[in-house]
CSV table of C-alpha atoms in Angstrom, one decimal:
chain,number,residue,atom,x,y,z
A,249,MET,CA,114.5,2.1,172.4
A,250,ASP,CA,115.9,3.3,169.1
A,251,LEU,CA,112.7,2.8,167.3
A,252,ALA,CA,110.7,4.6,169.9
A,253,GLN,CA,112.9,7.6,169.6
A,254,GLU,CA,112.7,7.6,165.8
A,255,GLU,CA,109.0,7.7,165.4
A,256,PRO,CA,108.4,11.3,166.6
A,257,ALA,CA,111.2,12.4,164.5
A,258,GLY,CA,109.4,10.9,161.4
A,259,ASP,CA,106.2,12.6,162.2
A,260,GLY,CA,108.1,15.9,162.8
A,261,GLU,CA,109.6,15.6,159.4
A,262,MET,CA,106.3,14.9,157.7
A,263,GLU,CA,104.8,18.0,159.4
A,264,GLU,CA,107.8,20.1,158.3
A,265,LEU,CA,107.4,18.9,154.7
A,266,VAL,CA,103.9,19.8,154.6
A,267,ARG,CA,104.5,23.3,156.1
A,268,VAL,CA,107.3,23.7,153.6
A,269,SER,CA,105.1,22.7,150.6
A,270,THR,CA,102.3,25.1,151.7
A,271,ALA,CA,104.7,28.0,152.5
A,272,ASN,CA,106.3,27.8,149.1
A,273,THR,CA,103.1,27.8,147.2
A,274,PRO,CA,101.1,31.1,147.3
A,275,ASN,CA,97.3,30.8,148.2
A,276,GLY,CA,96.0,32.1,144.9
A,277,GLU,CA,98.4,29.9,142.8
A,278,ASN,CA,97.5,26.9,144.9
A,279,HIS,CA,93.7,27.4,144.4
A,280,LEU,CA,94.1,28.0,140.6
A,281,GLN,CA,96.4,24.9,140.0
A,282,ARG,CA,94.3,22.4,142.0
A,283,THR,CA,92.1,21.3,139.2
A,284,HIS,CA,92.8,17.7,139.4
A,285,PHE,CA,89.1,16.8,138.6
A,286,PRO,CA,88.0,19.3,135.8
A,287,GLY,CA,84.4,19.0,134.9
A,288,MET,CA,83.5,16.5,137.7
A,289,VAL,CA,81.4,18.9,139.7
A,290,ARG,CA,79.1,21.7,138.8
A,291,LYS,CA,79.7,25.1,140.4
A,292,LYS,CA,77.3,28.1,140.7
A,293,ALA,CA,78.3,31.4,142.3
A,294,TYR,CA,76.0,34.4,142.9
A,295,ILE,CA,76.3,37.5,144.6
A,296,PHE,CA,73.3,39.5,146.1
A,297,ASP,CA,73.1,43.2,146.8
A,298,GLY,CA,70.5,42.9,149.6
A,299,LEU,CA,68.0,45.0,147.6
A,300,GLY,CA,66.4,42.0,145.7
A,301,ASN,CA,69.0,41.8,142.9
A,302,TYR,CA,71.6,39.2,142.1
A,303,TYR,CA,74.4,38.7,139.6
A,304,ASN,CA,76.6,35.8,138.6
A,305,LYS,CA,80.2,35.9,139.8
A,306,GLU,CA,83.5,34.0,139.4
A,307,TRP,CA,84.4,31.3,141.7
A,308,ASP,CA,86.7,32.9,144.1
A,309,LEU,CA,85.0,32.0,147.5
A,310,ALA,CA,85.2,35.5,148.6
A,311,GLU,CA,82.7,37.0,151.2
A,312,GLY,CA,80.5,40.0,150.6
A,313,SER,CA,80.8,43.3,152.2
A,314,GLY,CA,78.1,45.5,153.7
A,315,GLN,CA,74.7,44.4,152.6
A,316,GLU,CA,76.2,42.2,149.9
A,317,PHE,CA,76.4,38.5,150.5
A,318,CYS,CA,77.6,35.6,148.3
A,319,TRP,CA,76.4,32.1,147.6
A,320,TYR,CA,78.6,29.2,146.3
A,321,HIS,CA,77.0,26.0,145.3
A,322,VAL,CA,78.7,22.7,144.4
A,323,GLU,CA,76.8,19.7,142.8
A,324,LEU,CA,78.4,16.4,143.4
A,325,PRO,CA,77.8,13.8,140.6
A,326,LYS,CA,75.3,11.0,141.2
A,327,GLY,CA,77.7,8.2,140.3
A,328,LYS,CA,79.2,5.2,142.1
A,329,GLN,CA,82.1,7.0,143.7
A,330,LYS,CA,83.2,6.5,147.2
A,331,LEU,CA,82.7,9.1,150.0
A,332,SER,CA,86.5,9.6,150.0
A,333,GLN,CA,86.3,10.6,146.2
A,334,SER,CA,83.6,13.1,147.0
A,335,ALA,CA,85.8,14.6,149.6
A,336,GLN,CA,88.5,14.9,147.1
A,337,TYR,CA,86.2,16.7,144.7
A,338,LEU,CA,85.3,19.3,147.5
A,339,ILE,CA,89.0,19.7,148.5
A,340,ASP,CA,89.7,20.4,144.7
A,341,VAL,CA,87.1,23.3,144.5
A,342,LEU,CA,86.8,24.6,148.0
A,343,CYS,CA,90.4,24.6,149.4
A,344,PRO,CA,91.6,27.1,150.0
A,345,PRO,CA,90.1,29.0,151.9
A,346,LEU,CA,88.3,26.1,153.6
A,347,LYS,CA,90.3,23.7,155.8
A,348,LEU,CA,90.2,20.0,156.2
A,349,GLN,CA,87.8,20.1,159.0
A,350,ASP,CA,85.3,22.2,157.0
A,351,ILE,CA,85.3,19.6,154.2
A,352,LEU,CA,84.8,16.7,156.6
A,353,SER,CA,82.0,18.4,158.3
A,354,LEU,CA,80.3,19.1,155.0
A,355,VAL,CA,81.0,15.6,153.2
A,356,SER,CA,80.4,13.1,156.1
A,357,ASN,CA,77.3,11.0,156.3
A,358,GLY,CA,74.6,11.4,159.0
A,359,PRO,CA,72.9,14.6,160.6
A,360,PHE,CA,75.1,17.4,162.0
A,361,CYS,CA,74.5,21.0,163.1
A,362,GLY,CA,77.2,23.0,164.9
A,363,HIS,CA,79.9,25.6,164.6
A,364,VAL,CA,83.1,24.8,162.7
A,365,ASP,CA,85.8,27.4,162.6
A,366,GLY,CA,83.4,30.1,163.5
A,367,ALA,CA,80.7,29.2,160.9
A,368,LEU,CA,77.5,27.6,161.3
A,369,VAL,CA,77.6,24.2,159.5
A,370,PHE,CA,74.6,21.7,159.1
A,371,ARG,CA,74.1,18.7,156.9
A,372,VAL,CA,71.5,16.0,156.3
A,373,ASN,CA,73.5,13.4,154.4
A,374,SER,CA,72.0,10.0,154.1
A,375,PRO,CA,74.4,7.1,153.8
A,376,GLY,CA,72.8,5.2,150.8
A,377,PRO,CA,74.5,4.7,147.4
A,378,PRO,CA,75.2,8.0,145.6
A,379,SER,CA,73.5,6.7,142.4
A,380,SER,CA,70.2,6.0,144.0
A,381,ASN,CA,67.2,8.5,143.6
A,382,PHE,CA,66.4,8.1,147.3
A,383,THR,CA,69.9,9.2,148.6
A,384,PHE,CA,69.9,12.8,149.6
A,385,ARG,CA,72.8,14.9,150.7
A,386,LEU,CA,72.6,18.6,151.5
A,387,ALA,CA,75.2,20.5,153.5
A,388,ALA,CA,75.6,24.1,154.1
A,389,ARG,CA,78.4,26.4,155.7
A,390,VAL,CA,76.8,29.8,156.7
A,391,THR,CA,78.5,33.0,157.8
A,392,GLU,CA,77.3,36.5,158.0
A,393,ASN,CA,78.1,37.4,154.4
A,394,SER,CA,78.5,34.0,152.6
A,395,VAL,CA,76.9,30.7,152.2
A,396,ILE,CA,78.5,27.6,150.8
A,397,THR,CA,76.2,24.6,149.9
A,398,ILE,CA,76.8,21.2,148.7
A,399,SER,CA,74.2,18.8,147.2
A,400,LEU,CA,74.2,15.4,145.5
A,401,GLY,CA,73.0,15.9,142.1
A,402,ARG,CA,70.6,18.7,141.0
A,403,VAL,CA,68.1,20.1,143.4
A,404,PRO,CA,65.1,21.5,141.6
A,405,ARG,CA,64.4,25.2,142.0
A,406,LEU,CA,67.5,25.8,144.1
A,407,GLY,CA,69.4,28.1,141.7
A,408,PHE,CA,68.3,31.4,140.1
A,409,SER,CA,67.7,32.2,136.4
A,410,PRO,CA,66.5,35.3,134.6
A,411,VAL,CA,62.9,36.1,134.6
A,412,GLY,CA,61.6,35.1,131.2
A,413,GLN,CA,58.6,33.4,129.6
A,414,SER,CA,57.6,30.7,131.8
A,415,LEU,CA,55.7,27.5,130.6
A,416,LEU,CA,53.5,27.5,133.7
A,417,SER,CA,52.1,31.1,132.8
A,418,GLU,CA,51.0,29.8,129.3
A,419,ILE,CA,47.3,29.0,128.5
A,420,PRO,CA,47.5,25.2,127.5
A,421,SER,CA,45.5,23.3,124.9
A,422,ILE,CA,44.8,19.8,124.1
A,423,GLU,CA,47.2,17.9,122.0
A,424,SER,CA,45.9,16.9,118.5
A,425,PRO,CA,47.5,15.0,115.7
A,426,SER,CA,47.6,18.1,113.5
A,427,TYR,CA,49.8,20.1,115.9
A,428,HIS,CA,53.6,19.9,115.7
A,429,ARG,CA,55.9,20.0,118.7
A,430,GLY,CA,56.1,23.5,120.2
A,431,GLU,CA,53.5,24.9,117.8
A,432,ARG,CA,51.3,27.7,119.1
A,433,ASN,CA,47.7,27.8,118.0
A,434,GLU,CA,46.0,31.2,117.6
A,435,GLY,CA,43.4,31.8,120.3
A,436,SER,CA,44.0,28.4,122.1
A,437,GLY,CA,47.5,28.7,123.7
A,438,ILE,CA,50.4,26.4,123.5
A,439,VAL,CA,50.0,22.5,123.1
A,440,ILE,CA,51.2,20.6,126.2
A,441,ARG,CA,52.1,17.0,125.4
A,442,GLU,CA,51.2,14.2,127.7
A,443,HIS,CA,54.8,13.3,128.9
A,444,VAL,CA,55.3,17.0,129.9
A,445,LEU,CA,52.1,16.9,131.9
A,446,GLU,CA,53.3,13.8,133.7
A,447,PHE,CA,56.5,15.5,134.6
A,448,LEU,CA,54.8,18.6,135.7
A,449,LEU,CA,52.3,16.7,137.9
A,450,THR,CA,55.3,15.3,140.0
A,451,MET,CA,56.5,18.8,140.8
A,452,ASN,CA,55.1,20.7,143.8
A,453,HIS,CA,56.8,23.9,143.0
A,454,SER,CA,57.4,26.5,140.3
A,455,GLU,CA,60.4,27.0,138.0
A,456,GLU,CA,63.7,28.6,138.9
A,457,ALA,CA,62.7,31.9,137.2
A,458,ASP,CA,59.8,32.3,139.7
A,459,ASN,CA,62.1,32.2,142.8
A,460,PRO,CA,62.0,35.3,144.8
A,461,VAL,CA,65.5,36.8,145.2
A,462,PRO,CA,66.7,36.7,148.8
A,463,LYS,CA,67.6,40.0,150.3
A,464,SER,CA,69.5,38.6,153.3
A,465,VAL,CA,71.6,35.5,154.3
A,466,SER,CA,68.6,34.3,156.5
A,467,ASN,CA,66.3,34.5,153.4
A,468,LEU,CA,68.8,32.4,151.5
A,469,VAL,CA,69.0,29.8,154.3
A,470,VAL,CA,65.3,29.5,154.3
A,471,HIS,CA,65.3,29.2,150.5
A,472,ILE,CA,67.9,26.3,150.6
A,473,ILE,CA,65.9,24.3,153.2
A,474,ASP,CA,62.6,25.0,151.3
A,475,THR,CA,64.0,23.6,148.1
A,476,HIS,CA,65.2,20.6,149.8
A,477,MET,CA,61.6,20.1,151.2
A,478,ASP,CA,60.3,20.5,147.7
A,479,HIS,CA,62.7,17.9,146.4
A,480,LEU,CA,61.6,15.4,149.0
A,481,GLN,CA,57.9,16.2,148.2
A,482,ASP,CA,58.5,15.6,144.5
A,483,VAL,CA,59.9,12.1,145.3
A,484,VAL,CA,57.0,11.3,147.6
A,485,THR,CA,54.5,12.5,144.9
A,486,LYS,CA,56.2,10.4,142.2
A,487,LEU,CA,56.1,7.3,144.6
A,488,GLU,CA,52.4,7.9,145.2
A,489,MET,CA,51.6,8.0,141.4
A,490,GLU,CA,53.7,4.9,140.8
A,491,LEU,CA,51.9,3.1,143.6
A,492,ASP,CA,48.5,4.1,142.3
A,493,SER,CA,49.4,2.9,138.8
A,494,VAL,CA,50.6,-0.4,140.3
A,495,GLU,CA,47.4,-0.9,142.1
A,496,LEU,CA,45.4,-0.4,139.1
A,497,GLU,CA,47.6,-2.9,137.2
A,498,LEU,CA,47.1,-5.4,139.9
A,499,ASP,CA,43.3,-5.0,139.7
A,500,ARG,CA,43.2,-5.4,136.1
A,501,GLY,CA,45.9,-8.0,135.7
A,502,GLY,CA,46.0,-11.8,136.2
A,503,PHE,CA,48.3,-14.5,137.1
A,504,ALA,CA,51.2,-13.5,134.8
A,505,LEU,CA,51.4,-9.9,136.2
A,506,LYS,CA,51.3,-11.0,139.9
A,507,LYS,CA,54.0,-13.7,139.1
A,508,GLU,CA,56.2,-11.1,137.5
A,509,MET,CA,55.9,-8.6,140.4
A,510,LEU,CA,56.8,-11.4,142.8
A,511,ASP,CA,59.8,-12.4,140.7
A,512,ASP,CA,61.0,-8.9,140.4
A,513,ARG,CA,60.6,-8.1,144.1
A,514,ARG,CA,59.1,-4.9,143.2
A,515,PHE,CA,57.5,-4.0,146.4
A,516,PRO,CA,60.3,-5.0,148.8
A,517,LYS,CA,62.5,-2.7,146.7
A,518,MET,CA,59.9,0.0,147.0
A,519,HIS,CA,59.7,-0.5,150.8
A,520,LEU,CA,63.4,-0.2,151.0
A,521,ASN,CA,63.4,3.1,149.1
A,522,LEU,CA,60.7,4.4,151.5
A,523,GLN,CA,62.9,3.4,154.5
A,524,ARG,CA,65.8,5.4,153.0
A,525,LEU,CA,63.3,8.3,152.5
A,526,LEU,CA,62.2,8.0,156.0
A,527,GLN,CA,65.8,8.1,157.2
A,528,VAL,CA,66.4,11.4,155.3
A,529,ILE,CA,63.4,12.9,156.9
A,530,ALA,CA,64.5,11.7,160.3
A,531,HIS,CA,67.9,13.4,159.8
A,532,GLY,CA,65.9,16.7,158.9
A,533,GLU,CA,63.9,16.4,162.1
A,534,GLN,CA,67.1,16.2,164.0
A,535,VAL,CA,69.0,18.9,162.2
A,536,PHE,CA,66.5,21.8,161.3
A,537,PRO,CA,65.3,22.4,164.8
A,538,ARG,CA,68.8,23.0,166.0
A,539,VAL,CA,69.4,25.1,163.0
A,540,LYS,CA,66.5,27.2,164.0
A,541,GLU,CA,67.7,27.4,167.7
A,542,LYS,CA,71.3,28.4,166.6
A,543,CYS,CA,70.1,31.0,164.1
A,544,SER,CA,67.8,32.6,166.5
A,545,SER,CA,70.8,33.8,168.6
A,546,LYS,CA,72.4,35.5,165.3
A,547,HIS,CA,71.8,39.2,164.9
A,548,TRP,CA,71.8,38.9,161.2
A,549,PHE,CA,69.1,36.3,161.1
A,550,ALA,CA,65.7,37.9,160.7
A,551,SER,CA,62.8,36.9,163.1
A,552,GLU,CA,60.4,36.3,160.2
A,553,ASP,CA,62.7,33.8,158.9
A,554,ILE,CA,62.7,31.9,162.2
A,555,GLY,CA,58.9,31.6,161.8
A,556,SER,CA,59.5,30.2,158.2
A,557,LEU,CA,61.9,27.6,159.6
A,558,GLU,CA,59.2,26.6,162.2
A,559,GLU,CA,56.8,26.2,159.3
A,560,LEU,CA,59.3,24.0,157.3
A,561,ILE,CA,59.8,21.9,160.4
A,562,GLY,CA,56.0,21.3,160.7
A,563,ARG,CA,55.9,20.6,156.9
A,564,LEU,CA,58.6,18.0,157.4
A,565,ARG,CA,56.7,16.2,160.1
A,566,ARG,CA,53.6,16.0,157.9
A,567,LEU,CA,55.8,14.6,155.1
A,568,LYS,CA,57.0,11.9,157.4
A,569,GLU,CA,53.4,10.9,158.2
A,570,ASN,CA,52.6,10.8,154.5
A,571,VAL,CA,55.7,8.5,153.8
A,572,GLY,CA,54.6,6.3,156.7
A,573,PHE,CA,51.1,5.9,155.0
A,574,LEU,CA,53.0,4.9,151.7
A,575,ALA,CA,55.0,2.3,153.6
A,576,ASN,CA,51.8,0.9,155.1
A,577,ARG,CA,50.2,0.7,151.6
A,578,VAL,CA,53.2,-1.1,150.1
A,579,THR,CA,53.2,-3.5,153.2
A,580,ALA,CA,49.5,-4.3,152.6
A,581,ILE,CA,50.0,-4.9,148.9
A,582,GLN,CA,52.9,-7.2,149.5
A,583,ALA,CA,51.0,-9.1,152.0
A,584,GLY,CA,48.1,-9.5,149.5
A,585,LEU,CA,50.6,-10.9,147.0
A,586,ASP,CA,52.1,-13.3,149.6
A,587,SER,CA,48.7,-14.6,150.4
A,588,TRP,CA,47.9,-15.1,146.7
A,589,GLN,CA,51.1,-16.9,146.2
A,590,SER,CA,50.4,-19.2,149.3
A,591,GLU,CA,46.8,-19.7,147.9
A,592,GLN,CA,48.3,-20.9,144.5
A,593,ILE,CA,50.7,-23.2,146.3
A,594,ASN,CA,47.9,-24.6,148.5
A,595,ARG,CA,45.7,-25.2,145.4
A,596,LYS,CA,48.4,-27.2,143.6
A,597,LEU,CA,49.0,-29.2,146.7
A,598,TYR,CA,45.2,-29.9,146.9
A,599,TYR,CA,45.3,-31.1,143.3
A,600,LEU,CA,48.2,-33.4,144.0
A,601,SER,CA,46.6,-34.8,147.2
A,602,PHE,CA,43.3,-35.4,145.3
A,603,LEU,CA,45.1,-37.3,142.7
A,604,SER,CA,47.1,-39.3,145.2
A,605,ILE,CA,43.8,-40.2,147.0
A,606,ILE,CA,42.3,-41.3,143.8
A,607,PHE,CA,45.2,-43.5,142.7
A,608,LEU,CA,46.2,-44.9,146.1
A,609,PRO,CA,43.4,-47.5,146.5
A,610,LEU,CA,43.6,-48.3,142.8
A,611,SER,CA,47.4,-49.0,143.2
A,612,VAL,CA,46.5,-51.2,146.1
A,613,ILE,CA,44.1,-53.2,144.2
A,614,THR,CA,46.4,-53.7,141.2
A,615,GLY,CA,49.2,-54.6,143.5
A,616,VAL,CA,47.3,-57.3,145.3
A,617,PHE,CA,46.1,-58.9,142.0
A,618,GLY,CA,49.6,-58.6,140.6
A,619,MET,CA,51.3,-60.7,143.3
A,620,ASN,CA,52.9,-63.9,141.9
A,621,VAL,CA,51.5,-66.2,144.6
A,622,GLY,CA,49.0,-68.9,144.7
A,623,GLY,CA,45.5,-68.7,145.8
A,624,VAL,CA,44.8,-65.1,144.3
A,625,PRO,CA,41.2,-65.2,142.7
A,626,TRP,CA,40.7,-64.7,139.1
A,627,THR,CA,44.4,-65.4,138.3
A,628,VAL,CA,44.0,-68.8,136.7
A,629,GLN,CA,44.3,-68.0,132.9
A,630,LYS,CA,43.4,-71.5,131.7
A,631,ASP,CA,40.2,-72.0,133.7
A,632,PRO,CA,37.1,-71.1,131.4
A,633,ALA,CA,34.9,-70.3,134.4
A,634,LEU,CA,37.4,-67.5,135.5
A,635,LYS,CA,38.0,-65.9,132.1
A,636,ASP,CA,36.2,-62.7,133.2
A,637,GLY,CA,38.7,-62.0,136.0
A,638,PHE,CA,40.2,-58.8,134.3
A,639,GLN,CA,36.7,-57.3,133.9
A,640,ASN,CA,35.9,-58.2,137.5
A,641,VAL,CA,39.1,-56.4,138.8
A,642,MET,CA,38.4,-53.4,136.6
A,643,GLY,CA,34.8,-53.2,138.0
A,644,LEU,CA,36.2,-53.4,141.5
A,645,CYS,CA,38.6,-50.5,140.7
A,646,LEU,CA,35.6,-48.5,139.3
A,647,ALA,CA,33.5,-49.2,142.5
A,648,MET,CA,36.4,-48.0,144.6
A,649,LEU,CA,36.8,-44.9,142.5
A,650,LEU,CA,33.1,-44.1,142.9
A,651,LEU,CA,33.3,-44.7,146.6
A,652,VAL,CA,36.2,-42.1,147.0
A,653,LEU,CA,34.4,-39.5,144.9
A,654,LEU,CA,31.3,-40.1,147.0
A,655,CYS,CA,33.4,-39.4,150.1
A,656,PHE,CA,34.4,-36.1,148.6
A,657,ILE,CA,31.0,-35.1,147.4
A,658,PHE,CA,29.1,-36.2,150.5
A,659,PRO,CA,29.7,-33.1,152.7
A,660,ALA,CA,28.5,-30.7,149.9
A,661,LEU,CA,25.5,-33.0,149.4
A,662,TYR,CA,24.8,-33.0,153.1
A,663,SER,CA,24.9,-29.3,153.4
A,664,ARG,CA,22.6,-28.7,150.4
A,665,LEU,CA,20.1,-31.3,151.7
A,666,THR,CA,20.1,-29.6,155.3
A,667,ALA,CA,19.8,-26.1,153.7
A,668,TRP,CA,16.8,-27.5,151.6
A,669,LEU,CA,15.1,-29.0,154.6
A,670,ARG,CA,15.6,-25.8,156.6
A,671,ARG,CA,14.1,-23.6,153.9
A,672,ARG,CA,11.2,-26.0,153.6
A,673,SER,CA,10.5,-26.0,157.3
A,674,LEU,CA,10.6,-22.2,157.3
A,675,LYS,CA,8.1,-22.1,154.4
A,676,ARG,CA,5.7,-24.5,156.3
A,677,THR,CA,6.0,-22.2,159.4
A,678,TRP,CA,5.4,-19.1,157.6
A,679,SER,CA,2.4,-20.4,155.7
A,680,HIS,CA,0.9,-21.7,159.0
A,681,ASN,CA,1.5,-18.5,160.7
A,682,ARG,CA,0.0,-16.5,157.9
A,683,ARG,CA,-3.2,-18.7,157.8
A,684,SER,CA,-3.6,-18.4,161.6
A,685,PHE,CA,-3.0,-14.4,161.3
A,686,LEU,CA,-5.6,-14.2,158.6
A,687,LYS,CA,-8.1,-16.2,160.5
A,688,ARG,CA,-7.6,-14.0,163.7
A,689,THR,CA,-7.8,-10.7,161.6
A,690,ILE,CA,-10.9,-11.8,159.8
A,691,GLY,CA,-12.6,-12.7,163.1
A,692,LEU,CA,-11.6,-9.5,164.7
A,693,GLN,CA,-12.9,-7.4,161.7
A,694,GLU,CA,-16.3,-9.3,161.9
A,695,ARG,CA,-16.4,-8.4,165.7
A,696,GLY,CA,-15.2,-4.9,165.1
A,697,GLY,CA,-12.4,-5.3,167.8
A,698,TYR,CA,-8.6,-4.6,167.8
A,699,LEU,CA,-5.8,-7.0,167.3
A,700,ARG,CA,-3.7,-7.5,170.3
A,701,ILE,CA,0.1,-7.0,169.6
């Protein structure tokens, strides 16, 4: 009874301690002093004037006023940290003004779309390891004048940069040994090296400097989802190029290359990565239609952006089909390697069986003549009439070996013989029909008649 009465008192004391600690610390000082993990996350803050212009701003998590709106983005590190460690990083940079329920709704795994504390929150966080290139986490908290987003690692083309001289707008030229890195040739443009081309071919989008500046929060939400789709498409394109190169290597390679791929489990790992990618796409198929449905009821969300969200949802479905085709290709290649491996094992077993069939009768013969009993022929060493016993046993072994080989060769000889007889009979039939046909045609020509078909 005493213990039961003391437990609520302990909980009340804990709540009172928390209230006292938060009451004694001002909000501004609390936010400035909570830098327990400096440099662990990357932060970007922008303010948009609603007229197509943007400016960098300090990290104060304040909302815009009027037509102005703010965007705060946090990049979590792609390391081996636990999910609780990521939550601590977000608490360090987003609290206050965000509460614990906001942090949990942004950092948790799995799909989610709903209203949390008056703000629209959606996330597409896959539960894979953070260090993997196929683990995607994107979460957003949207209000009328501010957007807070969290991503795992850098998302290409997500941010904004000043408009400058872009590499994509240059006239390229072929690399030659006389050119140096970054050298510009008069009249032929800038030299693009091979590794730069390989990187650009995996990109399905332009650079950050070419991003259109959003004029409303709805434009910004569409931009965030669009860049997430571009990121997924980049990974799929890179996988397609890697799979094409692997198929070419398999066509050109031999035993050593196939054995290495089987030992490294390359295709099962690729199939696992494709399944993780399909899980991310499935999360998007669950979340983005609900985002469109909830945003359509907001007065500050433009109707043309609703159509843009619908196009992105259709693009996500097409991307899912493409990933499914890649998974089928990987499965087919792995099945081909498995059949090749089983064929190699069967061939080795065939050789062993062939050797055992050859040596089994020989071992029987040598075992019989090696018995230490009386009455075995050709075993009397002192008898001059049986001095050729060893040669007789060797001749018997050779005759048995020839008999075994004849048993193996007989099916092939029989098939060749039957094929030769069939061809000979066909030639005889054709020559006989040809002679009879010539006789009939010559007789009809002499009589001036027609040949009945």
